[in-house]
Coordinates of C-alpha atoms and ligand atoms in Angstrom, one line a residue:
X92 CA 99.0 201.5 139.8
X93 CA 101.6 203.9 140.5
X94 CA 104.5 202.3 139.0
X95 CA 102.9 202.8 135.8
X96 CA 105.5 204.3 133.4
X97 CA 104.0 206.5 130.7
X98 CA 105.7 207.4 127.6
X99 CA 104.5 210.4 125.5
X100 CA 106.1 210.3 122.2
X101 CA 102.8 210.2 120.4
X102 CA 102.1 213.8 121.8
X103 CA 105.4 215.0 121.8
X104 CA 106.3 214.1 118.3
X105 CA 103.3 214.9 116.8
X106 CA 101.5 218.3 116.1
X107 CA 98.6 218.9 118.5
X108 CA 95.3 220.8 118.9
X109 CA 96.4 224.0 120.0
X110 CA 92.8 224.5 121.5
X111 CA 92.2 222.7 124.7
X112 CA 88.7 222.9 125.4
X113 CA 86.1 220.8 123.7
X114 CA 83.7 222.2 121.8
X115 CA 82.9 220.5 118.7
X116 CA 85.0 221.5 115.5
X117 CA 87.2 221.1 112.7
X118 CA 90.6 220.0 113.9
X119 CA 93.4 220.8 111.4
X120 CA 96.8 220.5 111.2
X121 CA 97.0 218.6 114.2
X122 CA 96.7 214.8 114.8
X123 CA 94.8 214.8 118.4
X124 CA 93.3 217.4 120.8
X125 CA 93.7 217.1 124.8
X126 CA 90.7 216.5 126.6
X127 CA 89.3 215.9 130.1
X128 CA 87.5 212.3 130.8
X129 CA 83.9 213.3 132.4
X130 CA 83.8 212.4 136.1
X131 CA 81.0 209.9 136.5
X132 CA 78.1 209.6 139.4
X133 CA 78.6 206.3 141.2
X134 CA 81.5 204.3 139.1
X135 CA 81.9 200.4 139.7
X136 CA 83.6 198.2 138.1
X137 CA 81.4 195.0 136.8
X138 CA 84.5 192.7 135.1
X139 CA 88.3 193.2 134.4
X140 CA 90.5 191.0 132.3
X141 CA 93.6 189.4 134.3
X142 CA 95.5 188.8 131.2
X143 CA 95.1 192.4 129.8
X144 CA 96.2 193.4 133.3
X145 CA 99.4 191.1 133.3
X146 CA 100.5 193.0 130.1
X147 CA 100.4 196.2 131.5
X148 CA 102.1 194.8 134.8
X149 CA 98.8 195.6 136.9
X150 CA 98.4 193.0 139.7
X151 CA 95.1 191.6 141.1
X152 CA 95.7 194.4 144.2
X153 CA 95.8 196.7 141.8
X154 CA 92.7 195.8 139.7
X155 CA 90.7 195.6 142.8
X156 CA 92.1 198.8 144.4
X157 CA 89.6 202.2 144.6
X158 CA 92.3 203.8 142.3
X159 CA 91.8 201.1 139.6
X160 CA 87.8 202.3 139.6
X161 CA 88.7 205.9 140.0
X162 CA 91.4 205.7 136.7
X163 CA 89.3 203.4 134.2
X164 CA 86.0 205.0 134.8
X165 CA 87.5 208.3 133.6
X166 CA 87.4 210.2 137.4
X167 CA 90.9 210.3 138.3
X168 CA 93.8 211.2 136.3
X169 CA 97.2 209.1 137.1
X170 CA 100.8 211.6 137.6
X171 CA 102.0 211.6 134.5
X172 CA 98.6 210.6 131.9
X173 CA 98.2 213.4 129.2
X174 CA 94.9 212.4 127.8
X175 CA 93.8 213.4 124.5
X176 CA 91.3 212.4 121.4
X177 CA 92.7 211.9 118.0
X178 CA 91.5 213.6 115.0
X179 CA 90.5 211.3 111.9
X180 CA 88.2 211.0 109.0
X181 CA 87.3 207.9 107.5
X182 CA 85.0 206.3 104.7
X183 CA 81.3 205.5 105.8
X184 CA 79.1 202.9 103.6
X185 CA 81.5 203.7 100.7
X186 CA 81.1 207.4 101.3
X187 CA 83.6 210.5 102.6
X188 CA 82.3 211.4 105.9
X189 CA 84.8 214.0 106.4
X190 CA 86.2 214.5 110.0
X191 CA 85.0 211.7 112.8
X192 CA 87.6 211.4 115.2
X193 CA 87.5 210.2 119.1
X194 CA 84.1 211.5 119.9
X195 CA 83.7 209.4 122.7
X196 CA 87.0 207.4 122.9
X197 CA 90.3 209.4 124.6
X198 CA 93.7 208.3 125.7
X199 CA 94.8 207.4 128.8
X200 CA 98.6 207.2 127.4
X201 CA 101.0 204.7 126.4
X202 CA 102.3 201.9 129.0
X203 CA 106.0 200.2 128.4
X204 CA 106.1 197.2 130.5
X205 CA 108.6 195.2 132.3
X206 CA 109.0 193.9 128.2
X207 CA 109.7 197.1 127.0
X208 CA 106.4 196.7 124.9
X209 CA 104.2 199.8 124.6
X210 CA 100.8 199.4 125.1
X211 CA 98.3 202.7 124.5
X212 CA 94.9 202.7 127.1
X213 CA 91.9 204.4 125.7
X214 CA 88.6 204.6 127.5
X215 CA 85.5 204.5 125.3
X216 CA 82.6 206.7 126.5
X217 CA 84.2 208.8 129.1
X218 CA 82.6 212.3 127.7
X219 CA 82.8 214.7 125.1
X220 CA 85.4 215.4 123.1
X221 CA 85.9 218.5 119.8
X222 CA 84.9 215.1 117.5
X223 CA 81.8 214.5 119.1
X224 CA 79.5 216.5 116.7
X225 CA 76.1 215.9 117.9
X226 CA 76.2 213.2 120.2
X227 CA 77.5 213.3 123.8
X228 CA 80.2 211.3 124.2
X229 CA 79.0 208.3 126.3
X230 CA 78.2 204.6 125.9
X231 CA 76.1 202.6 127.3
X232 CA 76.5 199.2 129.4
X233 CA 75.0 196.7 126.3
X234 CA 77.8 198.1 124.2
X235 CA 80.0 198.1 126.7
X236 CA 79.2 194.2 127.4
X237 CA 79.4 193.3 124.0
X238 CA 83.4 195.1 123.3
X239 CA 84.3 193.6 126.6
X240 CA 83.6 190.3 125.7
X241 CA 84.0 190.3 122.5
X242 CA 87.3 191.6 122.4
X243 CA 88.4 189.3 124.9
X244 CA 86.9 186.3 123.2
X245 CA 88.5 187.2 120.1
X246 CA 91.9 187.2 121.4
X247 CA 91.4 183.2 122.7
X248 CA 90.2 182.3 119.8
X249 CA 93.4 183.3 118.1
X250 CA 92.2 186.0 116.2
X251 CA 93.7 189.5 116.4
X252 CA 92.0 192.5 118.0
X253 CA 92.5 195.2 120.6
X254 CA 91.9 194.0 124.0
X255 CA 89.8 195.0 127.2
X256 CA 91.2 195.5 130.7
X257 CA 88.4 196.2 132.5
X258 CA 84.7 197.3 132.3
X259 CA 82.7 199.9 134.7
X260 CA 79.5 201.1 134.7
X261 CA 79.3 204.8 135.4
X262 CA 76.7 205.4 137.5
X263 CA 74.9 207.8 135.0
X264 CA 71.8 207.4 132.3
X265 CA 72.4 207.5 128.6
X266 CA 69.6 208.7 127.1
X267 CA 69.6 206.5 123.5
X268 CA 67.0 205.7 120.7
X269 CA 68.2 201.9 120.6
X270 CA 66.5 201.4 117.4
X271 CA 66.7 205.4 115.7
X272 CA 62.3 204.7 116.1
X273 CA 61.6 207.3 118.4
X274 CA 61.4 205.7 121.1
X275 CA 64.6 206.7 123.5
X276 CA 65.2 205.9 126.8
X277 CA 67.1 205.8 129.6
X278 CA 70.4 203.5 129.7
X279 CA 73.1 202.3 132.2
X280 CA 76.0 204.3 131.2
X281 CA 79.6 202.4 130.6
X282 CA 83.1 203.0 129.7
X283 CA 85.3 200.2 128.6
X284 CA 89.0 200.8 129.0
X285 CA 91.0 199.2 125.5
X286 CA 93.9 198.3 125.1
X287 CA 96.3 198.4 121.8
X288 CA 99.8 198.7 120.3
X289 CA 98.0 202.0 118.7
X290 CA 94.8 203.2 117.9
X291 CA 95.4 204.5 114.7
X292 CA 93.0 203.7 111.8
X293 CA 93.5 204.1 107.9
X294 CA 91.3 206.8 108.5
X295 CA 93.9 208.5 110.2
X296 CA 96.0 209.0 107.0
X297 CA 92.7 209.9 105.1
X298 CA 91.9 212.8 106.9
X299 CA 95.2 215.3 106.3
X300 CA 95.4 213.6 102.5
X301 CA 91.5 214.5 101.8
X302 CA 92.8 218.4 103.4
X303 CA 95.5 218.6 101.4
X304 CA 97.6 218.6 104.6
X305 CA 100.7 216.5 102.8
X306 CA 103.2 218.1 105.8
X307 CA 101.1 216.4 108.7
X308 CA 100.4 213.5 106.6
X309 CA 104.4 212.9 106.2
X310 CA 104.8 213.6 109.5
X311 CA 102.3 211.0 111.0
X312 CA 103.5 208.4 108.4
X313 CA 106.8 209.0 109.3
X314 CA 105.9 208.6 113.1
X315 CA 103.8 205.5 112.7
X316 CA 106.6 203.5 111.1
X317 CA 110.0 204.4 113.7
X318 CA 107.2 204.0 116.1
X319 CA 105.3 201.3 115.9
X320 CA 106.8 199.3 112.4
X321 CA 110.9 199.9 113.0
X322 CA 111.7 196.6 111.6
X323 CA 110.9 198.1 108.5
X324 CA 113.5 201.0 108.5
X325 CA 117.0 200.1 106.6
X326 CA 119.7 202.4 107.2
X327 CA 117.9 204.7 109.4
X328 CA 116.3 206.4 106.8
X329 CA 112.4 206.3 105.3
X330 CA 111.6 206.7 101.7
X331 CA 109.2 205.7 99.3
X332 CA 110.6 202.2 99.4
X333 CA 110.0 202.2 103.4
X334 CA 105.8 203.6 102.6
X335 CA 105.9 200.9 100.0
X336 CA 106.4 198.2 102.6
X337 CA 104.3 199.7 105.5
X338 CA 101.4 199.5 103.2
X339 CA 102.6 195.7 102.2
X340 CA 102.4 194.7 105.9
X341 CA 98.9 196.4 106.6
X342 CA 97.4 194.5 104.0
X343 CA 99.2 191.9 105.3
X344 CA 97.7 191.7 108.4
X345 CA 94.5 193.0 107.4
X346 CA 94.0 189.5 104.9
X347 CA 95.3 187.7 108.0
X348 CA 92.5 189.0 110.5
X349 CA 89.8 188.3 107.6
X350 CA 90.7 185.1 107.2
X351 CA 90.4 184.5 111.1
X352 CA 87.1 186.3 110.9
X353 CA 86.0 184.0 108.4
X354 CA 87.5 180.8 110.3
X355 CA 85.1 181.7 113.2
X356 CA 82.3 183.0 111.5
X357 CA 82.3 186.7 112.5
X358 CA 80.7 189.6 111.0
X359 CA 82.4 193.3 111.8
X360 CA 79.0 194.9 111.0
X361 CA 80.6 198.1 110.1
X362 CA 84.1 198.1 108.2
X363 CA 84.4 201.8 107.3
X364 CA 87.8 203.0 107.0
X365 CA 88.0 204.9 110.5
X366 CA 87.2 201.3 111.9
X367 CA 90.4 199.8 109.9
X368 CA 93.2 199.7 112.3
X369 CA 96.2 199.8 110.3
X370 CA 97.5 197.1 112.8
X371 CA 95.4 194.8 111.6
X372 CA 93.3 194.3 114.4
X373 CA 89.9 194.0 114.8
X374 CA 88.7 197.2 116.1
X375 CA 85.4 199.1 117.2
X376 CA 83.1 196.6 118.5
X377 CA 80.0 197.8 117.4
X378 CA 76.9 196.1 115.7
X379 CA 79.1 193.0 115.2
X380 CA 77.3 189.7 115.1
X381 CA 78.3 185.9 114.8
X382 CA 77.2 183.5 111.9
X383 CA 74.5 181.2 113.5
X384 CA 73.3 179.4 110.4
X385 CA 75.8 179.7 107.4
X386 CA 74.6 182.7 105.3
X387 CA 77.5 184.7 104.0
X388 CA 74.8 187.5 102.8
X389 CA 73.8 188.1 106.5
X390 CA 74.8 191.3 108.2
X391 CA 73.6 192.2 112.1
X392 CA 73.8 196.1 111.3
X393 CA 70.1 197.4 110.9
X394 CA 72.1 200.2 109.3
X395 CA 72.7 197.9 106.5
X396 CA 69.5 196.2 106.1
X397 CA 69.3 197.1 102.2
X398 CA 72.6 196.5 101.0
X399 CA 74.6 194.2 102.7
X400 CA 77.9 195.7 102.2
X401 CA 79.3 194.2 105.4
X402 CA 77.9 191.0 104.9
X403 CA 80.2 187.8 106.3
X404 CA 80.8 187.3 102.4
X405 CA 81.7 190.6 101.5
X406 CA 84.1 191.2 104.4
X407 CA 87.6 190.4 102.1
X408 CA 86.5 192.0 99.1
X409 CA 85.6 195.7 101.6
X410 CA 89.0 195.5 103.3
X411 CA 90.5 195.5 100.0
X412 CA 88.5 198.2 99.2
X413 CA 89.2 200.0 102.0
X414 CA 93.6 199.1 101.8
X415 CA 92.6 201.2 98.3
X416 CA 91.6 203.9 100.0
X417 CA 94.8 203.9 102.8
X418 CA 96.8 203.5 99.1
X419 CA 95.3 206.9 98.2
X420 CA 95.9 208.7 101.3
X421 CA 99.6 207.9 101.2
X422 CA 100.1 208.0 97.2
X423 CA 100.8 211.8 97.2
X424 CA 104.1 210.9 99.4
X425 CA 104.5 209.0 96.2
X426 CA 105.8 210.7 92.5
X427 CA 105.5 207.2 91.0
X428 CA 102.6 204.9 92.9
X429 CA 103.4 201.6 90.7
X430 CA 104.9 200.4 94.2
X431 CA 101.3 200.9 95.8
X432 CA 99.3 199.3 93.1
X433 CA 101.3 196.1 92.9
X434 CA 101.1 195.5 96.5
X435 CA 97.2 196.5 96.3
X436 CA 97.1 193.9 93.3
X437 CA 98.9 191.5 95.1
X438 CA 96.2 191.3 97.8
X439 CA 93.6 189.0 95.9
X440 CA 95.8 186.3 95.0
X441 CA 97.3 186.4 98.6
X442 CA 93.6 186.1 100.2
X443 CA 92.6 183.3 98.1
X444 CA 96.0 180.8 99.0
X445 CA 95.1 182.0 103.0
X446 CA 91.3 181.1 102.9
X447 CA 92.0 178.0 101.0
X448 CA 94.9 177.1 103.7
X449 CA 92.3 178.3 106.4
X450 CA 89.7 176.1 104.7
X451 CA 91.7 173.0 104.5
X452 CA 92.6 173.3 108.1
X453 CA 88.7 173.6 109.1
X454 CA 88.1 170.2 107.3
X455 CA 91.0 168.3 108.6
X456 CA 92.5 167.6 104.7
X457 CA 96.6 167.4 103.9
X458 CA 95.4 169.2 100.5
X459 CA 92.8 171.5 99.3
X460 CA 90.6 170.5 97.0
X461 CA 88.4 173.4 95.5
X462 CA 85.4 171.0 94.6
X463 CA 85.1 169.8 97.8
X464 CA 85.2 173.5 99.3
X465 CA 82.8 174.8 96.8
X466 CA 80.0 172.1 97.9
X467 CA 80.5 172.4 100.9
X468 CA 79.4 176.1 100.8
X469 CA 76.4 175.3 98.9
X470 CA 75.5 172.5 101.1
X471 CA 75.4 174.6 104.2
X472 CA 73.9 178.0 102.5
X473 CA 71.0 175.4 101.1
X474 CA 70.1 173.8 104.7
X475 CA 69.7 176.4 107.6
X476 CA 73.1 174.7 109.1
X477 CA 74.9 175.9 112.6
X478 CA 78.1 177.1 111.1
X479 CA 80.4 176.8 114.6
X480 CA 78.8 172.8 115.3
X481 CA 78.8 171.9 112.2
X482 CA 82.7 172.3 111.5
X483 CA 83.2 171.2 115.3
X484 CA 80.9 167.6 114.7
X485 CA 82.9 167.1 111.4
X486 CA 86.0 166.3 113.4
X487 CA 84.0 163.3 115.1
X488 CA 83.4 161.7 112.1
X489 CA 86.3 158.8 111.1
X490 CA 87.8 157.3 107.9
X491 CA 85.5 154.0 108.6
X492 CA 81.9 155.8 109.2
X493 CA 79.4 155.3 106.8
X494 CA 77.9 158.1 104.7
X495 CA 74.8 157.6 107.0
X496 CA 76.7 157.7 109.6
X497 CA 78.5 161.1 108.8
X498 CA 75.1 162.7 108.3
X499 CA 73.7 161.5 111.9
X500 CA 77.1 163.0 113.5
X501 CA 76.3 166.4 111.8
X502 CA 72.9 166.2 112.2
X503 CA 72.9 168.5 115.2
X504 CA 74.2 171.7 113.3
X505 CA 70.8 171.5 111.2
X506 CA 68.1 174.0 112.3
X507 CA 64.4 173.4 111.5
X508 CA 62.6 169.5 111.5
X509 CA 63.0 168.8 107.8
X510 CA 66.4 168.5 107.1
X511 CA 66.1 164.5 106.6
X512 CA 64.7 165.2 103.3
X513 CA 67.3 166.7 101.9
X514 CA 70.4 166.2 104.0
X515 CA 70.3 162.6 102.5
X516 CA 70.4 164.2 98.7
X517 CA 72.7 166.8 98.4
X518 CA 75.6 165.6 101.7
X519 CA 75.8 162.1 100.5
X520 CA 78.0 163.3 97.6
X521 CA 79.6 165.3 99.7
X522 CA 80.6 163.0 102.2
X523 CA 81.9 160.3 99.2
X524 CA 84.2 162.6 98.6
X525 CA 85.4 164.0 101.9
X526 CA 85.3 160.2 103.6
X527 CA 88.0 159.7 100.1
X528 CA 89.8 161.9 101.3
X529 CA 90.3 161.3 104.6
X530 CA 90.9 157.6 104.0
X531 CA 93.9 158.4 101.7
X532 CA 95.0 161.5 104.0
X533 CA 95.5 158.5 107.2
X534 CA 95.9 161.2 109.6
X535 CA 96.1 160.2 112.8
X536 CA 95.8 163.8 114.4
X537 CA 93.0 164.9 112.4
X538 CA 90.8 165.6 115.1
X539 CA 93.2 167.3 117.2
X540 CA 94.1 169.4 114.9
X541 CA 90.9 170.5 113.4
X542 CA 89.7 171.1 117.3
X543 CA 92.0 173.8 117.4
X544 CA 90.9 175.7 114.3
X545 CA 87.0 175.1 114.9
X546 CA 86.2 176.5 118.2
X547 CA 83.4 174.8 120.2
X548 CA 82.7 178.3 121.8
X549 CA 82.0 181.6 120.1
X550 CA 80.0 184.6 121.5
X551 CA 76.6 183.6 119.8
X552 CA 74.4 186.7 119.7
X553 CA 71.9 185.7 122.0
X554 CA 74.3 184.5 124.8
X555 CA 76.0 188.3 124.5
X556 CA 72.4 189.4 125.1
X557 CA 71.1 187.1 127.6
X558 CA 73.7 188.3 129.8
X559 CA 73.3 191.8 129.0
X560 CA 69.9 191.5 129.7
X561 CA 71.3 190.0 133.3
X562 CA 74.0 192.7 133.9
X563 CA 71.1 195.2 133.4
X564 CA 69.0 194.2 136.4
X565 CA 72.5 194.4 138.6
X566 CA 73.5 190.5 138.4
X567 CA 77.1 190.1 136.3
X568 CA 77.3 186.5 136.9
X569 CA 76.8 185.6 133.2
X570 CA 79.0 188.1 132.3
X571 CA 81.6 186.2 134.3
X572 CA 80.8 182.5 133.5
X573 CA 80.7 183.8 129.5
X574 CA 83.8 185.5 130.1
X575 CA 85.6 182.1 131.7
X576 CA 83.7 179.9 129.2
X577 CA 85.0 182.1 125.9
X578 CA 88.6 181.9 127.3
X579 CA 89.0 178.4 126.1
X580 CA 87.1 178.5 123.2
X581 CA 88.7 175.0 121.9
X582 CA 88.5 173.1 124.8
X583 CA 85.5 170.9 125.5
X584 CA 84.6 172.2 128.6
X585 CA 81.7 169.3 128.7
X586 CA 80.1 171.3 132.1
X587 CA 78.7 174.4 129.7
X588 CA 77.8 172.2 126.6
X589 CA 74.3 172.5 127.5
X590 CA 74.5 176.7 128.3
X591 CA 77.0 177.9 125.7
X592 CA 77.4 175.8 122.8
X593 CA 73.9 175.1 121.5
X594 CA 72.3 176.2 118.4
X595 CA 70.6 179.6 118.7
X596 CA 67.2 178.9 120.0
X597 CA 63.5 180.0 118.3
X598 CA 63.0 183.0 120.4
X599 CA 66.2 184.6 119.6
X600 CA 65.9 184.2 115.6
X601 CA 63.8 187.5 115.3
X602 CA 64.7 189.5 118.8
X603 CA 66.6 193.0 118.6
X604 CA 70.2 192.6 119.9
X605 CA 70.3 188.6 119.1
X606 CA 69.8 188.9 115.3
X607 CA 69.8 193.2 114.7
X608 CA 71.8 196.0 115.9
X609 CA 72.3 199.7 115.3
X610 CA 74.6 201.3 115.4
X611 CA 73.1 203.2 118.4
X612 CA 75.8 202.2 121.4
Ligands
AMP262 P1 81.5 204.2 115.0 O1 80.4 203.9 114.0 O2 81.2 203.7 116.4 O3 82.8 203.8 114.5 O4 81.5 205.8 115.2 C1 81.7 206.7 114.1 C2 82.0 208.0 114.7 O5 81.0 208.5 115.5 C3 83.3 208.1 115.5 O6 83.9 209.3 115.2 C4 82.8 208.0 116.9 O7 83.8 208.6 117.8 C5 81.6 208.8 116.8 N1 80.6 208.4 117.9 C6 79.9 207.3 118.0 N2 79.1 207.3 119.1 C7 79.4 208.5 119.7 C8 78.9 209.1 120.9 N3 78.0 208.5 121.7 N4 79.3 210.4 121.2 C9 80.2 211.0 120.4 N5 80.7 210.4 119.3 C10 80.3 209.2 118.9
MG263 MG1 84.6 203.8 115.0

């Protein structure tokens, strides 16, 4: 643990909080405050990830040590960690929410490893910090669970996101109002040690452009690009043309992680812009939920029961609306914006070629054919159909099946008794077509292939609360088994068929935390 090396160019480069102590306020001028991690009761930790570990150079001695507990459950401070909270702002449901900031997530600092790559650890719920505002800082462990795994499971699955190293419970109660009814009680408090490249969110750029503050915001844009984007620097020297291409790789990468979100069927829950990383990661685990049956209207935020915004089908068209509003925080860097606008406009038709690629790989085809697609979508929204099985069966079926025979081998992805009456009806045209096409396509290494793009094991809602339910009453061995299970998410694994990749059962269809969250964490 001690050969940690820590560099602090995000705090010496860029302006800071000039007031250390942490009472709630407005933060201006300054891009983070320093705070203090709260010492907890009785900290232990439940599950670390090996891999996260191996980036930062940790070995397993060192994951298991006291010191490992002490550091990532926010009581001890390493030599040469600085922590701090950084100040941002960020659009809520489509609304300015002003200042939000790290008000329960702080800094650790930034690794380099034996690579020379630079890693930044952040704990999430280790105590108050200025951007609090009314709440206190913490999190509880059936959050915690969920960005642990999730975060993890994300990252085998090919899909980018921050990563987890390691998750302790604090030995402290959380007093919450799960369901914002009235009704709070006690928790298991959490913290959840991340790990990213950055943390920084378009809603880091929103904040000094919505102030006015066009020195910091030149300042931090400058930073983020020699820092953490210096392939995009010619001749040592940033301009317009430099911002103009910064923006072009964020939404880049931001189409990039949509389309893996749709290839796997998951649903963000909450895509303001402070939960944006302009990385293109997925970020902020919060009332996140995966597609059991197809449905791309379905969101798991009770928050956005009536409209839906962050619905599975919604999810490109938001982040473009959100890469609008990162457009408009850098534009006043900016005396002619045409640049910005044709890279924003260039988004669209860049999404659409990506998701049909993506689509053509989840069906096993050497061409796209839109038809095909489009049914497909209607076939699977009309039948309450398991999204994740029914993509995985498809790559059973062969050139020489019948069309009977294609409808038996997806028959398992269909929920409810009466999808005999109209499977036969509306997939026999559907399979005419796709058994066409996979007759003419001859591809040997069809199934292969489409095994790697259809995972046979996501973090279904009601397994992420089974074993929160477990870790709860003291016994992580779910937690553990999931955590194994979701590292090879394409693999058969045939020994947790039966466990992890079923259909979600009955019970679970209706049961707070399996099919609705808050955002109460
Ligand atoms: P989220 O919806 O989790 O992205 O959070 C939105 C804002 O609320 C961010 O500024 C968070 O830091 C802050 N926040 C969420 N939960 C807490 C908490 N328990 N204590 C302090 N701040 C919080
Ligand atoms: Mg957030």
């Amino acid at each position: 643990m001690k050969h940690l090396r820590f560099d602090h160019t995000f705090i010496d480069k860029l302006p800071a909080d000039p007031v250390t102590h942490s009472v709630r306020r407005q933060v201006v001028e300054a891009c983070y405050s320093f705070v203090s991690p709260k010492t907890t009761a009785a900290p232990k930790l439940l599950i670390h990830s090996p891999e996260v570990a191996e980036l930062l150079d940790l070995s397993d001695k060192d994951c298991h040590s006291d010191l490992f507990t002490q550091v990532f459950s926010g009581n001890a401070l390493l030599d040469d960690m600085k922590p701090y909270a950084m100040c941002y702002g960020g659009h809520q449901f489509g609304n300015w929410a002003g200042q939000l900031g790290d008000g329960r997530a702080i800094v650790l600092g930034d690794v380099i490893n034996n690579k020379g790559e630079r890693w930044t650890l952040q704990l999430k719920g280790a105590g108050e910090t200025p951007y609090s505002r009314s709440a206190d800082g913490l999190a509880v462990l059936r959050s915690s669970i969920r960005e642990f795994l999730c975060s993890e499971a994300m990252f085998h699955l090919g899909v980018p996101t921050t990563r987890a190293l390691s998750l302790c419970a604090t030995g402290d109660q959380v007093w919450r109002d799960m369901f914002y009814d009235g009704h709070p009680e006690y928790e298991h408090g959490a913290v959840v040690c991340r790990v990213a490249p950055s943390f920084l969110r378009f809603g880091s750029f929103e904040i000094f452009a919505a102030r006015n503050d066009l020195k910091t915001l030149k300042t931090l844009l400058d930073f983020t690009i020699r820092t953490y984007f210096p392939h995009l620097i010619q001749d040592d020297n940033i301009n317009t043309d430099t911002y103009t291409r910064w923006f072009a790789e964020v939404c880049d990468t931001t189409k990039t992680m949509i389309i893996h979100w749709q290839r796997v069927g998951f649903v963000h829950g909450v895509m303001n812009t402070d939960n944006m990383s302009i990385h293109g990661l997925t970020i902020d685990y919060g009332p996140y939920g995966w597609l059991e049956d197809y449905n791309p209207d379905w969101t798991p935020n009770t928050t956005d029961a009536t409209n839906h915004r962050y619905a599975f089908g919604k999810q490109a068209h938001i982040a473009h609306w959100n890469l609008m509003k990162l457009a408009q925080a850098i534009a006043p860097l900016f005396s002619d914006t045409t640049p910005l606008q044709d890279t924003l406009n260039a988004y669209a038709p860049a999404y659409k070629k990506a998701w049909q690629t993506m689509m053509q790989q989840k069906l096993g085809l050497n061409t796209f054919d839109e038809a095909l697609a489009e049914q497909l979508m209607n076939n699977l929204e009309r039948i309450e159909t398991d999204m994740t099985i029914f993509f995985r069966k498809l790559a059973d079926i062969s050139a020489q099946n019948t069309i009977e025979q294609c409808i038996q081998t997806i028959s398992p992805a269909f929920y409810g008794d009466d999808w005999e009456v109209y499977a036969s009806n509306i997939w026999k045209d559907w399979f005419n077509d796709y058994l066409k096409h996979i007759q003419s396509d001859n591809n040997a290494n069809r199934k292969q292939a489409m095994n790697l793009v259809n995972p046979k094991y996501v973090l279904r809602n009601y397994l992420a609360q089974l074993a929160i339910d477990k870790a709860d009453s003291g016994d992580v061995f779910m937690l553990h088994e999931l955590f194994e299970v979701l590292k090879k998410p394409y693999a058969e694994q045939p020994e947790f068929e039966d466990k992890y990749a079923q259909k979600r059962p009955d019970w679970a269809k209706e049961k707070a935390g399996c099919s609705m969250l808050s955002c109460s964490s």
